[in-house]
């Protein structure tokens, strides 16, 4: 099952503002989400939220929402671990 990946405009802006090394690491990880849930990445479901997960890239976190019926994933937010959950 292959999922389509979409970036919210705030997530896209966050990627643009990253240094090149982090940007490439995040882009490669997000491409791996196409094979969700059989992904070899550090994924955790966010408790208290429906279909919201986080993926870890060192000190960076990406929050995303999964729409299983449409086979789409929307990347909601990408930020430092201290700021992403607020």
PDB file as gemmi writes it, atoms N, CA and C in Angstrom:
CRYST1    1.000    1.000    1.000  90.00  90.00  90.00 P 1                      
ATOM      1  N   UNK A   1       0.854  -1.179   0.000  1.00  0.00           N  
ATOM      2  CA  UNK A   1       0.000   0.000   0.000  1.00  0.00           C  
ATOM      3  C   UNK A   1       0.894   1.234   0.000  1.00  0.00           C  
ATOM      4  N   UNK A   2       0.701   2.099  -0.961  1.00  0.00           N  
ATOM      5  CA  UNK A   2       1.496   3.308  -1.087  1.00  0.00           C  
ATOM      6  C   UNK A   2       0.654   4.524  -0.731  1.00  0.00           C  
ATOM      7  N   UNK A   3       1.227   5.374   0.111  1.00  0.00           N  
ATOM      8  CA  UNK A   3       0.553   6.598   0.532  1.00  0.00           C  
ATOM      9  C   UNK A   3       1.119   7.788  -0.238  1.00  0.00           C  
ATOM     10  N   UNK A   4       0.284   8.780  -0.469  1.00  0.00           N  
ATOM     11  CA  UNK A   4       0.728  10.044  -1.047  1.00  0.00           C  
ATOM     12  C   UNK A   4       1.086  10.972   0.111  1.00  0.00           C  
ATOM     13  N   UNK A   5       2.182  11.710  -0.052  1.00  0.00           N  
ATOM     14  CA  UNK A   5       2.670  12.601   1.000  1.00  0.00           C  
ATOM     15  C   UNK A   5       2.420  14.039   0.580  1.00  0.00           C  
ATOM     16  N   UNK A   6       1.790  14.815   1.476  1.00  0.00           N  
ATOM     17  CA  UNK A   6       1.549  16.236   1.237  1.00  0.00           C  
ATOM     18  C   UNK A   6       2.144  17.043   2.381  1.00  0.00           C  
ATOM     19  N   UNK A   7       2.676  18.200   2.061  1.00  0.00           N  
ATOM     20  CA  UNK A   7       3.235  19.104   3.067  1.00  0.00           C  
ATOM     21  C   UNK A   7       2.292  20.273   3.293  1.00  0.00           C  
ATOM     22  N   UNK A   8       1.990  20.549   4.540  1.00  0.00           N  
ATOM     23  CA  UNK A   8       1.290  21.786   4.884  1.00  0.00           C  
ATOM     24  C   UNK A   8       2.258  22.928   4.604  1.00  0.00           C  
ATOM     25  N   UNK A   9       1.762  24.101   4.310  1.00  0.00           N  
ATOM     26  CA  UNK A   9       2.663  25.206   3.931  1.00  0.00           C  
ATOM     27  C   UNK A   9       3.619  25.578   5.056  1.00  0.00           C  
ATOM     28  N   UNK A  10       3.214  25.424   6.318  1.00  0.00           N  
ATOM     29  CA  UNK A  10       4.121  25.707   7.428  1.00  0.00           C  
ATOM     30  C   UNK A  10       5.251  24.682   7.495  1.00  0.00           C  
ATOM     31  N   UNK A  11       4.937  23.434   7.201  1.00  0.00           N  
ATOM     32  CA  UNK A  11       5.969  22.394   7.180  1.00  0.00           C  
ATOM     33  C   UNK A  11       6.943  22.636   6.030  1.00  0.00           C  
ATOM     34  N   UNK A  12       6.429  23.036   4.876  1.00  0.00           N  
ATOM     35  CA  UNK A  12       7.293  23.336   3.728  1.00  0.00           C  
ATOM     36  C   UNK A  12       8.218  24.503   4.050  1.00  0.00           C  
ATOM     37  N   UNK A  13       7.712  25.523   4.733  1.00  0.00           N  
ATOM     38  CA  UNK A  13       8.523  26.676   5.129  1.00  0.00           C  
ATOM     39  C   UNK A  13       9.617  26.247   6.103  1.00  0.00           C  
ATOM     40  N   UNK A  14       9.287  25.345   7.023  1.00  0.00           N  
ATOM     41  CA  UNK A  14      10.278  24.845   7.976  1.00  0.00           C  
ATOM     42  C   UNK A  14      11.410  24.127   7.255  1.00  0.00           C  
ATOM     43  N   UNK A  15      11.072  23.341   6.244  1.00  0.00           N  
ATOM     44  CA  UNK A  15      12.105  22.627   5.485  1.00  0.00           C  
ATOM     45  C   UNK A  15      12.993  23.612   4.741  1.00  0.00           C  
ATOM     46  N   UNK A  16      12.409  24.647   4.160  1.00  0.00           N  
ATOM     47  CA  UNK A  16      13.198  25.654   3.442  1.00  0.00           C  
ATOM     48  C   UNK A  16      14.194  26.358   4.359  1.00  0.00           C  
ATOM     49  N   UNK A  17      13.813  26.570   5.624  1.00  0.00           N  
ATOM     50  CA  UNK A  17      14.657  27.315   6.556  1.00  0.00           C  
ATOM     51  C   UNK A  17      15.735  26.468   7.227  1.00  0.00           C  
ATOM     52  N   UNK A  18      15.757  25.158   6.988  1.00  0.00           N  
ATOM     53  CA  UNK A  18      16.741  24.274   7.627  1.00  0.00           C  
ATOM     54  C   UNK A  18      18.094  24.392   6.949  1.00  0.00           C  
ATOM     55  N   UNK A  19      19.127  23.966   7.702  1.00  0.00           N  
ATOM     56  CA  UNK A  19      20.442  23.880   7.070  1.00  0.00           C  
ATOM     57  C   UNK A  19      20.426  22.682   6.113  1.00  0.00           C  
ATOM     58  N   UNK A  20      21.302  22.679   5.128  1.00  0.00           N  
ATOM     59  CA  UNK A  20      21.240  21.652   4.068  1.00  0.00           C  
ATOM     60  C   UNK A  20      21.320  20.210   4.579  1.00  0.00           C  
ATOM     61  N   UNK A  21      22.112  19.947   5.600  1.00  0.00           N  
ATOM     62  CA  UNK A  21      22.258  18.585   6.101  1.00  0.00           C  
ATOM     63  C   UNK A  21      20.954  18.077   6.711  1.00  0.00           C  
ATOM     64  N   UNK A  22      20.329  18.910   7.539  1.00  0.00           N  
ATOM     65  CA  UNK A  22      19.047  18.523   8.141  1.00  0.00           C  
ATOM     66  C   UNK A  22      17.962  18.408   7.088  1.00  0.00           C  
ATOM     67  N   UNK A  23      17.975  19.305   6.108  1.00  0.00           N  
ATOM     68  CA  UNK A  23      16.970  19.291   5.056  1.00  0.00           C  
ATOM     69  C   UNK A  23      16.987  17.967   4.299  1.00  0.00           C  
ATOM     70  N   UNK A  24      18.167  17.483   3.941  1.00  0.00           N  
ATOM     71  CA  UNK A  24      18.267  16.221   3.202  1.00  0.00           C  
ATOM     72  C   UNK A  24      17.838  15.039   4.066  1.00  0.00           C  
ATOM     73  N   UNK A  25      18.198  15.055   5.346  1.00  0.00           N  
ATOM     74  CA  UNK A  25      17.815  13.971   6.243  1.00  0.00           C  
ATOM     75  C   UNK A  25      16.291  13.906   6.398  1.00  0.00           C  
ATOM     76  N   UNK A  26      15.664  15.065   6.539  1.00  0.00           N  
ATOM     77  CA  UNK A  26      14.205  15.111   6.696  1.00  0.00           C  
ATOM     78  C   UNK A  26      13.516  14.689   5.399  1.00  0.00           C  
ATOM     79  N   UNK A  27      13.987  15.177   4.263  1.00  0.00           N  
ATOM     80  CA  UNK A  27      13.369  14.808   2.983  1.00  0.00           C  
ATOM     81  C   UNK A  27      13.432  13.305   2.742  1.00  0.00           C  
ATOM     82  N   UNK A  28      14.573  12.685   3.035  1.00  0.00           N  
ATOM     83  CA  UNK A  28      14.707  11.245   2.832  1.00  0.00           C  
ATOM     84  C   UNK A  28      13.769  10.473   3.765  1.00  0.00           C  
ATOM     85  N   UNK A  29      13.647  10.933   5.010  1.00  0.00           N  
ATOM     86  CA  UNK A  29      12.749  10.278   5.954  1.00  0.00           C  
ATOM     87  C   UNK A  29      11.295  10.400   5.548  1.00  0.00           C  
ATOM     88  N   UNK A  30      10.917  11.576   5.059  1.00  0.00           N  
ATOM     89  CA  UNK A  30       9.529  11.780   4.653  1.00  0.00           C  
ATOM     90  C   UNK A  30       9.179  10.954   3.426  1.00  0.00           C  
ATOM     91  N   UNK A  31      10.146  10.744   2.540  1.00  0.00           N  
ATOM     92  CA  UNK A  31       9.896   9.875   1.383  1.00  0.00           C  
ATOM     93  C   UNK A  31       9.603   8.446   1.825  1.00  0.00           C  
ATOM     94  N   UNK A  32      10.227   8.040   2.938  1.00  0.00           N  
ATOM     95  CA  UNK A  32      10.009   6.695   3.456  1.00  0.00           C  
ATOM     96  C   UNK A  32       8.607   6.473   3.982  1.00  0.00           C  
ATOM     97  N   UNK A  33       7.874   7.547   4.257  1.00  0.00           N  
ATOM     98  CA  UNK A  33       6.509   7.419   4.761  1.00  0.00           C  
ATOM     99  C   UNK A  33       5.546   6.866   3.727  1.00  0.00           C  
ATOM    100  N   UNK A  34       5.950   6.806   2.470  1.00  0.00           N  
ATOM    101  CA  UNK A  34       5.079   6.252   1.426  1.00  0.00           C  
ATOM    102  C   UNK A  34       4.691   4.816   1.737  1.00  0.00           C  
ATOM    103  N   UNK A  35       5.539   4.105   2.467  1.00  0.00           N  
ATOM    104  CA  UNK A  35       5.290   2.700   2.798  1.00  0.00           C  
ATOM    105  C   UNK A  35       4.656   2.541   4.181  1.00  0.00           C  
ATOM    106  N   UNK A  36       4.035   3.578   4.706  1.00  0.00           N  
ATOM    107  CA  UNK A  36       3.428   3.548   6.040  1.00  0.00           C  
ATOM    108  C   UNK A  36       2.428   2.413   6.141  1.00  0.00           C  
ATOM    109  N   UNK A  37       2.324   1.667   7.186  1.00  0.00           N  
ATOM    110  CA  UNK A  37       3.035   1.710   8.456  1.00  0.00           C  
ATOM    111  C   UNK A  37       4.294   0.853   8.496  1.00  0.00           C  
ATOM    112  N   UNK A  38       4.642   0.167   7.412  1.00  0.00           N  
ATOM    113  CA  UNK A  38       5.832  -0.678   7.382  1.00  0.00           C  
ATOM    114  C   UNK A  38       7.072   0.159   7.102  1.00  0.00           C  
ATOM    115  N   UNK A  39       7.344   1.110   7.973  1.00  0.00           N  
ATOM    116  CA  UNK A  39       8.450   2.040   7.790  1.00  0.00           C  
ATOM    117  C   UNK A  39       9.515   1.714   8.824  1.00  0.00           C  
ATOM    118  N   UNK A  40      10.767   1.721   8.424  1.00  0.00           N  
ATOM    119  CA  UNK A  40      11.859   1.461   9.344  1.00  0.00           C  
ATOM    120  C   UNK A  40      12.337   2.729  10.026  1.00  0.00           C  
ATOM    121  N   UNK A  41      11.418   3.607  10.399  1.00  0.00           N  
ATOM    122  CA  UNK A  41      11.762   4.870  11.032  1.00  0.00           C  
ATOM    123  C   UNK A  41      11.198   4.904  12.442  1.00  0.00           C  
ATOM    124  N   UNK A  42      11.615   5.883  13.220  1.00  0.00           N  
ATOM    125  CA  UNK A  42      11.165   6.037  14.600  1.00  0.00           C  
ATOM    126  C   UNK A  42       9.818   6.755  14.616  1.00  0.00           C  
ATOM    127  N   UNK A  43       8.734   5.981  14.533  1.00  0.00           N  
ATOM    128  CA  UNK A  43       7.378   6.521  14.535  1.00  0.00           C  
ATOM    129  C   UNK A  43       6.695   6.238  15.869  1.00  0.00           C  
ATOM    130  N   UNK A  44       5.953   7.216  16.357  1.00  0.00           N  
ATOM    131  CA  UNK A  44       5.163   7.047  17.575  1.00  0.00           C  
ATOM    132  C   UNK A  44       3.829   7.731  17.369  1.00  0.00           C  
ATOM    133  N   UNK A  45       2.744   7.050  17.757  1.00  0.00           N  
ATOM    134  CA  UNK A  45       1.424   7.659  17.694  1.00  0.00           C  
ATOM    135  C   UNK A  45       1.309   8.657  18.837  1.00  0.00           C  
ATOM    136  N   UNK A  46       0.735   9.821  18.562  1.00  0.00           N  
ATOM    137  CA  UNK A  46       0.525  10.845  19.577  1.00  0.00           C  
ATOM    138  C   UNK A  46      -0.728  10.483  20.366  1.00  0.00           C  
ATOM    139  N   UNK A  47      -0.576  10.329  21.672  1.00  0.00           N  
ATOM    140  CA  UNK A  47      -1.716   9.938  22.490  1.00  0.00           C  
ATOM    141  C   UNK A  47      -2.714  11.082  22.593  1.00  0.00           C  
ATOM    142  N   UNK A  48      -3.982  10.730  22.607  1.00  0.00           N  
ATOM    143  CA  UNK A  48      -5.048  11.721  22.700  1.00  0.00           C  
ATOM    144  C   UNK A  48      -5.449  12.321  21.368  1.00  0.00           C  
ATOM    145  N   UNK A  49      -4.787  11.943  20.302  1.00  0.00           N  
ATOM    146  CA  UNK A  49      -5.088  12.446  18.959  1.00  0.00           C  
ATOM    147  C   UNK A  49      -5.465  11.272  18.067  1.00  0.00           C  
ATOM    148  N   UNK A  50      -6.365  11.511  17.132  1.00  0.00           N  
ATOM    149  CA  UNK A  50      -6.748  10.473  16.183  1.00  0.00           C  
ATOM    150  C   UNK A  50      -5.857  10.534  14.946  1.00  0.00           C  
ATOM    151  N   UNK A  51      -5.182   9.428  14.664  1.00  0.00           N  
ATOM    152  CA  UNK A  51      -4.361   9.277  13.459  1.00  0.00           C  
ATOM    153  C   UNK A  51      -3.250  10.306  13.332  1.00  0.00           C  
ATOM    154  N   UNK A  52      -2.724  10.823  14.433  1.00  0.00           N  
ATOM    155  CA  UNK A  52      -1.597  11.754  14.409  1.00  0.00           C  
ATOM    156  C   UNK A  52      -0.373  11.031  14.955  1.00  0.00           C  
ATOM    157  N   UNK A  53       0.721  11.121  14.199  1.00  0.00           N  
ATOM    158  CA  UNK A  53       1.963  10.444  14.547  1.00  0.00           C  
ATOM    159  C   UNK A  53       3.097  11.457  14.518  1.00  0.00           C  
ATOM    160  N   UNK A  54       4.230  11.044  15.105  1.00  0.00           N  
ATOM    161  CA  UNK A  54       5.431  11.850  14.985  1.00  0.00           C  
ATOM    162  C   UNK A  54       6.554  10.963  14.483  1.00  0.00           C  
ATOM    163  N   UNK A  55       7.470  11.584  13.778  1.00  0.00           N  
ATOM    164  CA  UNK A  55       8.666  10.910  13.300  1.00  0.00           C  
ATOM    165  C   UNK A  55       9.853  11.715  13.809  1.00  0.00           C  
ATOM    166  N   UNK A  56      10.902  11.029  14.222  1.00  0.00           N  
ATOM    167  CA  UNK A  56      12.046  11.682  14.836  1.00  0.00           C  
ATOM    168  C   UNK A  56      13.223  11.702  13.867  1.00  0.00           C  
ATOM    169  N   UNK A  57      13.856  12.874  13.763  1.00  0.00           N  
ATOM    170  CA  UNK A  57      15.084  13.055  12.985  1.00  0.00           C  
ATOM    171  C   UNK A  57      16.095  13.745  13.901  1.00  0.00           C  
ATOM    172  N   UNK A  58      16.747  13.009  14.765  1.00  0.00           N  
ATOM    173  CA  UNK A  58      17.658  13.622  15.730  1.00  0.00           C  
ATOM    174  C   UNK A  58      16.873  14.501  16.684  1.00  0.00           C  
ATOM    175  N   UNK A  59      17.175  15.783  16.724  1.00  0.00           N  
ATOM    176  CA  UNK A  59      16.455  16.711  17.594  1.00  0.00           C  
ATOM    177  C   UNK A  59      15.243  17.341  16.913  1.00  0.00           C  
ATOM    178  N   UNK A  60      15.021  17.000  15.669  1.00  0.00           N  
ATOM    179  CA  UNK A  60      13.861  17.507  14.950  1.00  0.00           C  
ATOM    180  C   UNK A  60      12.731  16.486  15.002  1.00  0.00           C  
ATOM    181  N   UNK A  61      11.498  16.996  14.990  1.00  0.00           N  
ATOM    182  CA  UNK A  61      10.324  16.140  14.970  1.00  0.00           C  
ATOM    183  C   UNK A  61       9.388  16.617  13.866  1.00  0.00           C  
ATOM    184  N   UNK A  62       8.728  15.668  13.229  1.00  0.00           N  
ATOM    185  CA  UNK A  62       7.700  15.984  12.231  1.00  0.00           C  
ATOM    186  C   UNK A  62       6.405  15.350  12.702  1.00  0.00           C  
ATOM    187  N   UNK A  63       5.353  16.151  12.763  1.00  0.00           N  
ATOM    188  CA  UNK A  63       4.025  15.646  13.105  1.00  0.00           C  
ATOM    189  C   UNK A  63       3.245  15.464  11.813  1.00  0.00           C  
ATOM    190  N   UNK A  64       2.556  14.341  11.694  1.00  0.00           N  
ATOM    191  CA  UNK A  64       1.775  14.102  10.490  1.00  0.00           C  
ATOM    192  C   UNK A  64       0.486  13.381  10.822  1.00  0.00           C  
ATOM    193  N   UNK A  65      -0.492  13.580   9.957  1.00  0.00           N  
ATOM    194  CA  UNK A  65      -1.807  12.960  10.109  1.00  0.00           C  
ATOM    195  C   UNK A  65      -2.007  11.979   8.964  1.00  0.00           C  
ATOM    196  N   UNK A  66      -2.538  10.815   9.308  1.00  0.00           N  
ATOM    197  CA  UNK A  66      -2.747   9.744   8.330  1.00  0.00           C  
ATOM    198  C   UNK A  66      -4.232   9.643   8.007  1.00  0.00           C  
ATOM    199  N   UNK A  67      -4.547   9.687   6.729  1.00  0.00           N  
ATOM    200  CA  UNK A  67      -5.907   9.468   6.233  1.00  0.00           C  
ATOM    201  C   UNK A  67      -5.885   8.146   5.469  1.00  0.00           C  
ATOM    202  N   UNK A  68      -6.199   7.069   6.164  1.00  0.00           N  
ATOM    203  CA  UNK A  68      -6.068   5.726   5.593  1.00  0.00           C  
ATOM    204  C   UNK A  68      -7.025   5.487   4.428  1.00  0.00           C  
ATOM    205  N   UNK A  69      -8.246   5.995   4.510  1.00  0.00           N  
ATOM    206  CA  UNK A  69      -9.211   5.742   3.439  1.00  0.00           C  
ATOM    207  C   UNK A  69      -8.791   6.402   2.131  1.00  0.00           C  
ATOM    208  N   UNK A  70      -8.147   7.567   2.209  1.00  0.00           N  
ATOM    209  CA  UNK A  70      -7.672   8.248   0.994  1.00  0.00           C  
ATOM    210  C   UNK A  70      -6.233   7.891   0.655  1.00  0.00           C  
ATOM    211  N   UNK A  71      -5.570   7.117   1.544  1.00  0.00           N  
ATOM    212  CA  UNK A  71      -4.159   6.750   1.383  1.00  0.00           C  
ATOM    213  C   UNK A  71      -3.279   7.989   1.234  1.00  0.00           C  
ATOM    214  N   UNK A  72      -3.496   8.956   2.109  1.00  0.00           N  
ATOM    215  CA  UNK A  72      -2.679  10.169   2.104  1.00  0.00           C  
ATOM    216  C   UNK A  72      -2.132  10.427   3.500  1.00  0.00           C  
ATOM    217  N   UNK A  73      -0.993  11.100   3.531  1.00  0.00           N  
ATOM    218  CA  UNK A  73      -0.351  11.557   4.769  1.00  0.00           C  
ATOM    219  C   UNK A  73      -0.082  13.035   4.594  1.00  0.00           C  
ATOM    220  N   UNK A  74      -0.493  13.825   5.584  1.00  0.00           N  
ATOM    221  CA  UNK A  74      -0.252  15.270   5.553  1.00  0.00           C  
ATOM    222  C   UNK A  74       0.740  15.600   6.657  1.00  0.00           C  
ATOM    223  N   UNK A  75       1.888  16.155   6.265  1.00  0.00           N  
ATOM    224  CA  UNK A  75       2.890  16.589   7.230  1.00  0.00           C  
ATOM    225  C   UNK A  75       2.415  17.928   7.771  1.00  0.00           C  
ATOM    226  N   UNK A  76       2.103  17.959   9.068  1.00  0.00           N  
ATOM    227  CA  UNK A  76       1.506  19.138   9.681  1.00  0.00           C  
ATOM    228  C   UNK A  76       2.560  20.143  10.118  1.00  0.00           C  
ATOM    229  N   UNK A  77       3.601  19.650  10.795  1.00  0.00           N  
ATOM    230  CA  UNK A  77       4.560  20.553  11.409  1.00  0.00           C  
ATOM    231  C   UNK A  77       5.909  19.867  11.521  1.00  0.00           C  
ATOM    232  N   UNK A  78       6.987  20.635  11.302  1.00  0.00           N  
ATOM    233  CA  UNK A  78       8.347  20.151  11.497  1.00  0.00           C  
ATOM    234  C   UNK A  78       9.076  21.221  12.297  1.00  0.00           C  
ATOM    235  N   UNK A  79       9.652  20.805  13.422  1.00  0.00           N  
ATOM    236  CA  UNK A  79      10.343  21.787  14.274  1.00  0.00           C  
ATOM    237  C   UNK A  79      11.250  21.055  15.251  1.00  0.00           C  
ATOM    238  N   UNK A  80      11.960  21.827  16.063  1.00  0.00           N  
ATOM    239  CA  UNK A  80      12.810  21.289  17.116  1.00  0.00           C  
ATOM    240  C   UNK A  80      11.920  20.571  18.136  1.00  0.00           C  
ATOM    241  N   UNK A  81      12.442  19.580  18.805  1.00  0.00           N  
ATOM    242  CA  UNK A  81      11.649  18.752  19.712  1.00  0.00           C  
ATOM    243  C   UNK A  81      11.005  19.545  20.843  1.00  0.00           C  
ATOM    244  N   UNK A  82      11.608  20.650  21.250  1.00  0.00           N  
ATOM    245  CA  UNK A  82      11.054  21.451  22.345  1.00  0.00           C  
ATOM    246  C   UNK A  82       9.857  22.298  21.900  1.00  0.00           C  
ATOM    247  N   UNK A  83       9.771  22.590  20.602  1.00  0.00           N  
ATOM    248  CA  UNK A  83       8.725  23.488  20.120  1.00  0.00           C  
ATOM    249  C   UNK A  83       7.620  22.810  19.321  1.00  0.00           C  
ATOM    250  N   UNK A  84       7.829  21.590  18.881  1.00  0.00           N  
ATOM    251  CA  UNK A  84       6.894  20.983  17.936  1.00  0.00           C  
ATOM    252  C   UNK A  84       5.553  20.611  18.558  1.00  0.00           C  
ATOM    253  N   UNK A  85       5.522  20.288  19.826  1.00  0.00           N  
ATOM    254  CA  UNK A  85       4.293  19.793  20.435  1.00  0.00           C  
ATOM    255  C   UNK A  85       3.377  20.896  20.957  1.00  0.00           C  
ATOM    256  N   UNK A  86       3.849  22.118  20.990  1.00  0.00           N  
ATOM    257  CA  UNK A  86       3.057  23.211  21.567  1.00  0.00           C  
ATOM    258  C   UNK A  86       2.050  23.817  20.652  1.00  0.00           C  
TER     259      UNK A  86                                                      
END                                                                             
